[in-house]
Short mmCIF file of C-alpha atoms (C1' of nucleotides) in Angstrom, two decimals:
data_model
loop_
_atom_site.label_atom_id
_atom_site.label_comp_id
_atom_site.label_asym_id
_atom_site.label_seq_id
_atom_site.Cartn_x
_atom_site.Cartn_y
_atom_site.Cartn_z
CA UNK O 22 64.31 61.00 84.57
CA UNK O 23 65.88 62.64 81.50
CA UNK O 24 69.50 62.49 80.63
CA UNK O 25 71.85 65.30 80.85
CA UNK O 26 70.79 68.41 78.93
CA UNK O 27 74.31 69.69 79.13
CA UNK O 28 76.16 68.35 76.24
CA UNK O 29 79.81 69.50 76.12
CA UNK O 30 79.61 70.55 79.83
CA UNK O 31 81.42 68.20 82.35
CA UNK O 32 79.36 69.00 85.45
CA UNK O 33 81.90 67.12 87.65
CA UNK O 34 84.69 69.22 86.50
CA UNK O 35 82.77 72.38 86.91
CA UNK O 36 82.01 71.49 90.49
CA UNK O 37 85.58 70.63 91.26
CA UNK O 38 86.88 73.80 89.73
CA UNK O 39 84.49 76.19 91.21
CA UNK O 40 84.46 74.73 94.66
CA UNK O 41 88.21 74.72 94.82
CA UNK O 42 88.28 78.37 93.61
CA UNK O 43 85.83 79.22 96.34
CA UNK O 44 87.74 77.54 99.07
CA UNK O 45 90.84 79.67 98.16
CA UNK O 46 89.19 83.05 97.32
CA UNK O 47 85.99 83.51 99.11
CA UNK O 48 85.48 86.67 101.22
CA UNK O 49 85.39 86.38 104.92
CA UNK O 50 81.89 87.91 105.30
CA UNK O 51 80.65 87.90 108.78
CA UNK O 52 77.44 86.01 108.02
CA UNK O 53 79.43 83.25 106.62
CA UNK O 54 81.12 82.54 110.07
CA UNK O 55 79.91 79.13 111.27
CA UNK O 56 78.71 80.84 114.46
CA UNK O 57 76.25 83.09 112.57
CA UNK O 58 72.67 82.43 113.46
CA UNK O 59 69.91 81.76 110.82
CA UNK O 60 68.58 85.25 111.68
CA UNK O 61 72.00 86.77 110.83
CA UNK O 62 71.85 84.95 107.50
CA UNK O 63 68.30 86.12 106.79
CA UNK O 64 69.19 89.78 107.80
CA UNK O 65 72.32 89.65 105.41
CA UNK O 66 70.15 88.32 102.47
CA UNK O 67 67.45 91.09 102.90
CA UNK O 68 70.06 93.88 103.07
CA UNK O 69 71.94 92.44 100.08
CA UNK O 70 68.75 92.58 97.87
CA UNK O 71 69.83 95.17 95.24
CA UNK O 72 72.57 96.55 97.57
CA UNK O 73 76.21 95.77 97.04
CA UNK O 74 77.68 93.46 99.73
CA UNK O 75 80.51 95.79 100.52
CA UNK O 76 77.97 98.37 101.68
CA UNK O 77 76.12 95.71 103.59
CA UNK O 78 78.79 94.48 105.75
CA UNK O 79 79.01 97.51 108.35
CA UNK O 80 75.19 98.00 108.44
CA UNK O 81 74.77 94.22 109.23
CA UNK O 82 77.31 94.49 112.02
CA UNK O 83 75.50 97.39 113.64
CA UNK O 84 71.92 95.81 113.07
CA UNK O 85 73.00 92.46 114.57
CA UNK O 86 74.38 94.02 117.75
CA UNK O 87 71.36 96.05 118.14
CA UNK O 88 68.77 93.39 117.25
CA UNK O 89 70.43 89.88 117.67
CA UNK O 90 67.20 87.99 117.51
CA UNK O 91 63.92 88.30 115.66
CA UNK O 92 62.20 88.96 118.96
CA UNK O 93 64.50 91.99 119.61
CA UNK O 94 63.56 93.55 116.14
CA UNK O 95 59.93 92.66 116.57
CA UNK O 96 59.84 94.90 119.61
CA UNK O 97 61.27 97.86 117.83
CA UNK O 98 59.39 100.84 116.39
CA UNK O 99 59.15 100.99 112.47
CA UNK O 100 60.66 104.48 112.60
CA UNK O 101 63.80 103.38 114.52
CA UNK O 102 64.20 100.48 112.11
CA UNK O 103 63.92 102.81 109.07
CA UNK O 104 66.50 105.09 110.70
CA UNK O 105 68.91 102.34 111.39
CA UNK O 106 68.58 101.07 107.91
CA UNK O 107 70.38 104.32 106.88
CA UNK O 108 71.12 104.69 103.23
CA UNK O 109 71.08 101.06 102.19
CA UNK O 110 68.25 101.92 99.85
CA UNK O 111 64.76 100.74 99.31
CA UNK O 112 63.71 101.38 102.89
CA UNK O 113 60.48 99.42 102.52
CA UNK O 114 62.87 96.34 102.97
CA UNK O 115 63.51 97.70 106.53
CA UNK O 116 59.84 97.62 107.34
CA UNK O 117 59.34 94.25 105.82
CA UNK O 118 62.26 92.77 107.75
CA UNK O 119 60.70 94.07 110.85
CA UNK O 120 57.29 92.58 109.78
CA UNK O 121 59.16 89.22 109.07
CA UNK O 122 60.58 89.40 112.65
CA UNK O 123 57.03 89.78 114.00
CA UNK O 124 55.78 87.02 111.86
CA UNK O 125 58.79 84.73 113.09
CA UNK O 126 57.79 85.43 116.68
CA UNK O 127 54.10 84.81 116.07
CA UNK O 128 54.20 81.88 113.81
CA UNK O 129 57.52 80.17 114.57
CA UNK O 130 58.11 80.77 118.24
CA UNK O 131 60.89 83.24 117.46
CA UNK O 132 62.96 80.82 115.36
CA UNK O 133 63.67 81.40 111.71
CA UNK O 134 62.02 78.49 109.92
CA UNK O 135 63.96 76.02 107.83
CA UNK O 136 61.24 75.14 105.44
CA UNK O 137 61.41 76.98 102.10
CA UNK O 138 57.62 77.55 101.86
CA UNK O 139 57.45 79.01 105.29
CA UNK O 140 60.37 81.21 104.62
CA UNK O 141 58.85 82.26 101.25
CA UNK O 142 55.67 83.29 103.25
CA UNK O 143 57.45 85.79 105.35
CA UNK O 144 57.22 89.53 104.31
CA UNK O 145 60.03 90.61 101.91
CA UNK O 146 61.20 87.03 101.44
CA UNK O 147 60.85 85.95 97.72
CA UNK O 148 62.12 82.78 95.99
CA UNK O 149 65.79 83.76 95.98
CA UNK O 150 65.87 84.71 99.63
CA UNK O 151 63.95 81.62 100.75
CA UNK O 152 66.32 79.44 98.91
CA UNK O 153 69.43 81.33 100.03
CA UNK O 154 68.34 81.18 103.75
CA UNK O 155 67.67 77.45 103.42
CA UNK O 156 71.03 76.89 101.93
CA UNK O 157 73.27 79.22 103.86
CA UNK O 158 71.58 79.12 107.21
CA UNK O 159 70.68 75.39 107.29
CA UNK O 160 72.73 73.77 104.66
CA UNK O 161 69.86 72.54 102.56
CA UNK O 162 70.05 71.59 98.88
CA UNK O 163 67.98 74.48 97.49
CA UNK O 164 68.02 76.06 94.11
CA UNK O 165 69.53 79.40 94.53
CA UNK O 166 69.26 81.78 91.52
CA UNK O 167 70.33 85.33 91.82
CA UNK O 168 71.85 87.79 89.30
CA UNK O 169 75.30 86.28 89.76
CA UNK O 170 74.10 82.74 89.15
CA UNK O 171 72.21 83.77 86.15
CA UNK O 172 75.11 85.51 84.62
CA UNK O 173 77.65 82.72 85.35
CA UNK O 174 75.23 80.21 83.86
CA UNK O 175 74.64 82.38 80.78
CA UNK O 176 78.31 82.57 80.05
CA UNK O 177 79.77 79.27 81.16
CA UNK O 178 76.93 77.01 79.98
CA UNK O 179 74.85 79.00 77.46
CA UNK O 180 77.72 80.81 75.81
CA UNK O 181 76.00 84.26 76.11
CA UNK O 182 77.52 87.55 77.39
CA UNK O 183 74.64 88.10 79.80
CA UNK O 184 71.42 86.66 80.96
CA UNK O 185 67.89 87.55 79.71
CA UNK O 186 66.26 90.70 81.10
CA UNK O 187 64.09 88.72 83.55
CA UNK O 188 64.42 85.20 85.23
CA UNK O 189 63.18 82.39 83.07
CA UNK O 190 62.09 78.99 83.94
CA UNK O 191 64.93 77.51 81.88
CA UNK O 192 67.51 79.27 84.15
CA UNK O 193 66.04 77.74 87.26
CA UNK O 194 65.97 74.27 85.56
CA UNK O 195 69.53 74.62 84.61
CA UNK O 196 70.52 75.78 88.04
CA UNK O 197 68.79 72.68 89.50
CA UNK O 198 70.63 70.36 87.07
CA UNK O 199 73.97 71.88 88.08
CA UNK O 200 73.33 71.40 91.70
CA UNK O 201 75.57 68.77 93.40
CA UNK O 202 73.65 65.82 94.81
CA UNK O 203 74.87 66.02 98.47
CA UNK O 204 73.01 68.63 100.56
CA UNK O 205 76.27 70.33 101.89
CA UNK O 206 78.07 70.27 98.61
CA UNK O 207 74.97 71.94 96.91
CA UNK O 208 74.88 74.65 99.61
CA UNK O 209 78.47 75.47 99.14
CA UNK O 210 78.11 75.28 95.39
CA UNK O 211 75.35 77.84 95.53
CA UNK O 212 77.42 80.40 97.31
CA UNK O 213 80.54 79.53 95.31
CA UNK O 214 78.79 80.38 91.99
CA UNK O 215 77.44 83.59 93.46
CA UNK O 216 80.94 84.52 94.75
CA UNK O 217 82.39 83.62 91.36
CA UNK O 218 79.87 85.98 89.60
CA UNK O 219 80.59 88.76 92.21
CA UNK O 220 84.30 88.73 92.07
CA UNK O 221 85.37 87.33 88.77
CA UNK O 222 82.59 86.72 86.26
CA UNK O 223 81.34 90.29 86.76
CA UNK O 224 78.87 92.16 84.59
CA UNK O 225 80.98 94.93 83.17
CA UNK O 226 84.69 93.81 82.88
CA UNK O 227 84.89 90.06 83.76
CA UNK O 228 88.34 88.88 84.95
CA UNK O 229 88.52 85.93 82.77
CA UNK O 230 92.16 85.43 83.30
CA UNK O 231 91.38 84.73 87.00
CA UNK O 232 88.49 82.39 86.23
CA UNK O 233 88.75 78.76 87.24
CA UNK O 234 86.57 77.56 84.41
CA UNK O 235 87.72 79.78 81.63
CA UNK O 236 89.00 76.69 79.67
CA UNK O 237 85.41 75.28 79.70
CA UNK O 238 83.48 78.43 79.43
CA UNK O 239 81.12 78.33 76.44
CA UNK O 240 81.23 82.18 76.07
CA UNK O 241 84.96 82.26 76.09
CA UNK O 242 85.19 79.32 73.73
CA UNK O 243 82.84 81.13 71.42
CA UNK O 244 85.12 84.12 71.33
CA UNK O 245 83.21 86.22 73.95
CA UNK O 246 80.63 87.34 71.58
CA UNK O 247 78.61 90.58 72.39
CA UNK O 248 75.21 90.20 73.92
CA UNK O 249 72.54 90.45 71.18
CA UNK O 250 69.31 89.59 72.97
CA UNK O 251 66.54 91.89 74.16
CA UNK O 252 67.61 95.05 76.08
CA UNK O 253 66.34 95.64 79.58
CA UNK O 254 64.94 99.04 80.16
CA UNK O 255 67.16 101.37 82.30
CA UNK O 256 65.67 102.99 85.38
CA UNK O 257 65.27 106.84 85.41
CA UNK O 258 66.45 108.64 88.42
CA UNK O 259 66.72 112.32 88.17
CA UNK O 260 63.37 114.04 88.97
CA UNK O 261 61.46 110.80 89.67
CA UNK O 262 59.30 110.12 92.61
CA UNK O 263 61.86 107.64 93.77
CA UNK O 264 64.41 110.47 94.04
CA UNK O 265 61.96 112.77 95.99
CA UNK O 266 60.84 109.85 98.22
CA UNK O 267 64.52 109.30 99.06
CA UNK O 268 65.00 112.91 99.90
CA UNK O 269 62.00 112.96 102.13
CA UNK O 270 62.82 109.90 104.06
CA UNK O 271 66.46 110.93 104.51
CA UNK O 272 65.18 114.29 105.89
CA UNK O 273 63.15 112.49 108.55
CA UNK O 274 66.06 110.24 109.38
CA UNK O 275 68.29 113.20 110.07
CA UNK O 276 65.60 115.07 112.02
CA UNK O 277 65.31 114.63 115.79
CA UNK O 278 61.70 115.53 115.81
CA UNK O 279 58.73 116.36 113.40
CA UNK O 280 59.46 118.07 110.16
CA UNK O 281 57.22 120.59 108.41
CA UNK O 282 56.18 119.88 104.77
CA UNK O 283 58.33 122.68 103.32
CA UNK O 284 61.53 121.26 104.90
CA UNK O 285 60.95 117.74 103.66
CA UNK O 286 62.16 118.42 100.07
CA UNK O 287 63.09 122.03 99.56
CA UNK O 288 62.95 123.25 96.01
CA UNK O 289 60.93 120.28 94.69
CA UNK O 290 57.66 120.50 92.96
CA UNK O 291 54.92 120.77 95.61
CA UNK O 292 52.41 118.42 93.74
CA UNK O 293 55.20 115.81 93.48
CA UNK O 294 56.02 116.21 97.14
CA UNK O 295 52.48 115.80 98.06
CA UNK O 296 52.21 112.68 95.90
CA UNK O 297 55.34 111.14 97.38
CA UNK O 298 54.30 111.89 100.82
CA UNK O 299 50.93 110.23 100.41
CA UNK O 300 52.82 107.19 98.98
CA UNK O 301 55.23 107.12 101.85
CA UNK O 302 52.37 107.28 104.38
CA UNK O 303 50.53 104.55 102.54
CA UNK O 304 53.69 102.45 102.65
CA UNK O 305 54.10 102.96 106.31
CA UNK O 306 57.52 104.87 105.91
CA UNK O 307 56.12 108.29 107.18
CA UNK O 308 53.65 109.11 109.98
CA UNK O 309 51.47 112.40 109.60
CA UNK O 310 51.46 113.91 113.04
CA UNK O 311 49.19 116.74 112.11
CA UNK O 312 48.22 118.64 108.92
CA UNK O 313 51.83 119.88 108.44
CA UNK O 314 54.10 117.77 110.77
CA UNK O 315 55.60 114.49 109.64
CA UNK O 316 57.95 112.04 111.26
CA UNK O 317 59.24 108.41 110.86
CA UNK O 318 56.46 106.09 112.15
CA UNK O 319 56.12 105.41 115.94
CA UNK O 320 58.92 107.65 117.20
CA UNK O 321 56.72 110.41 118.79
CA UNK O 322 53.21 110.55 120.08
CA UNK O 323 50.80 111.98 117.62
CA UNK O 324 49.00 115.26 118.72
CA UNK O 325 47.13 118.23 117.36
"C1'" DT U 4 54.15 91.17 83.00
"C1'" DA U 5 56.33 95.24 83.57
"C1'" DA U 6 56.66 99.14 86.43
"C1'" DC U 7 57.98 100.56 90.65
"C1'" DC U 8 60.96 100.93 94.73
"C1'" DG U 9 66.95 104.01 96.95
"C1'" DT U 10 71.70 104.66 96.93
"C1'" DG U 11 76.38 104.95 95.64
"C1'" DG U 12 80.37 103.01 93.33
"C1'" DT U 13 82.21 102.00 88.55
"C1'" DT U 14 83.00 102.64 83.81
"C1'" DT F 6 79.41 112.36 82.60
"C1'" DA F 7 75.58 109.58 82.01
"C1'" DA F 8 74.57 105.02 82.16
"C1'" DC F 9 75.20 100.86 84.25
"C1'" DC F 10 74.81 97.85 88.06
"C1'" DA F 11 74.13 95.62 92.65
"C1'" DA F 12 72.98 88.23 97.02
"C1'" DG F 13 65.16 91.17 94.60
"C1'" DG F 14 60.38 91.74 96.06
"C1'" DT F 15 55.79 93.40 95.35
"C1'" DT F 16 51.97 94.66 92.90
#
DNA sequence: TAACCGTGGTT
DNA sequence: TAACCAAGGTT
């Protein structure tokens, strides 16, 4: 084993400060309740993929009362699931969550697996979500690296204003080194660092005055220098296929029955609408009922 | 690897 | 107001 690669960083004090801060300031999110099932934790993690937690909370409540177990969701039609997903964004996540529920029923007897490689094998579950479910649903000592963890590490340990454009091996290694030795401590540490990143060490305007480790933050100690690394490419929105796909799926969510092509995305370029429609059908988000009738999948019997 | 995939709040 | 950003995953 190598020695500490964290010169100047007292990991013990970091643990103490951030765990104490979390105990005093954590949000009472419903999936953090000790009575929440592993399924509830898994659902919360998938919903929170690129969607702010504040918007996830009400959707999660509705979802869990409707489909309290994987078996409940596995029985549902894809269209109903996409409709219930509402406007959380990236509706393919809803389909994959349903597919994950089906896989859990088929491969794991209806119980969310605890093993990270088994979690990772479920549709829509990547490295982050597998580690998060292992930690937060089962209390395991997994290496959880999300955008919050990356930013906190970049500042507190590396002295940089923000993390690199994409996840690096070094960031995962660092997160592993920072992990407390005891399982339960590690699980709480993971959520505590995420919470610090979400509430205090934020991307835009960090609240350094409220930070429990500001006295030992490498970035603050360096004078909070501006980021000078590679810039990540911003995502276009207006006029993109993503925007038109969103318009089409929302039209189908709001409709009580099949919708004609012209009513899916009025005023939009017809070629673009056709292209998006083909993509949505390919993705399983739209079902063509006839040459010019479309609906969310599995809601009505195909005809004509 | 980098592009793609929704949505709405914040700055 | 336009750009940025959010508990990422897939191809």
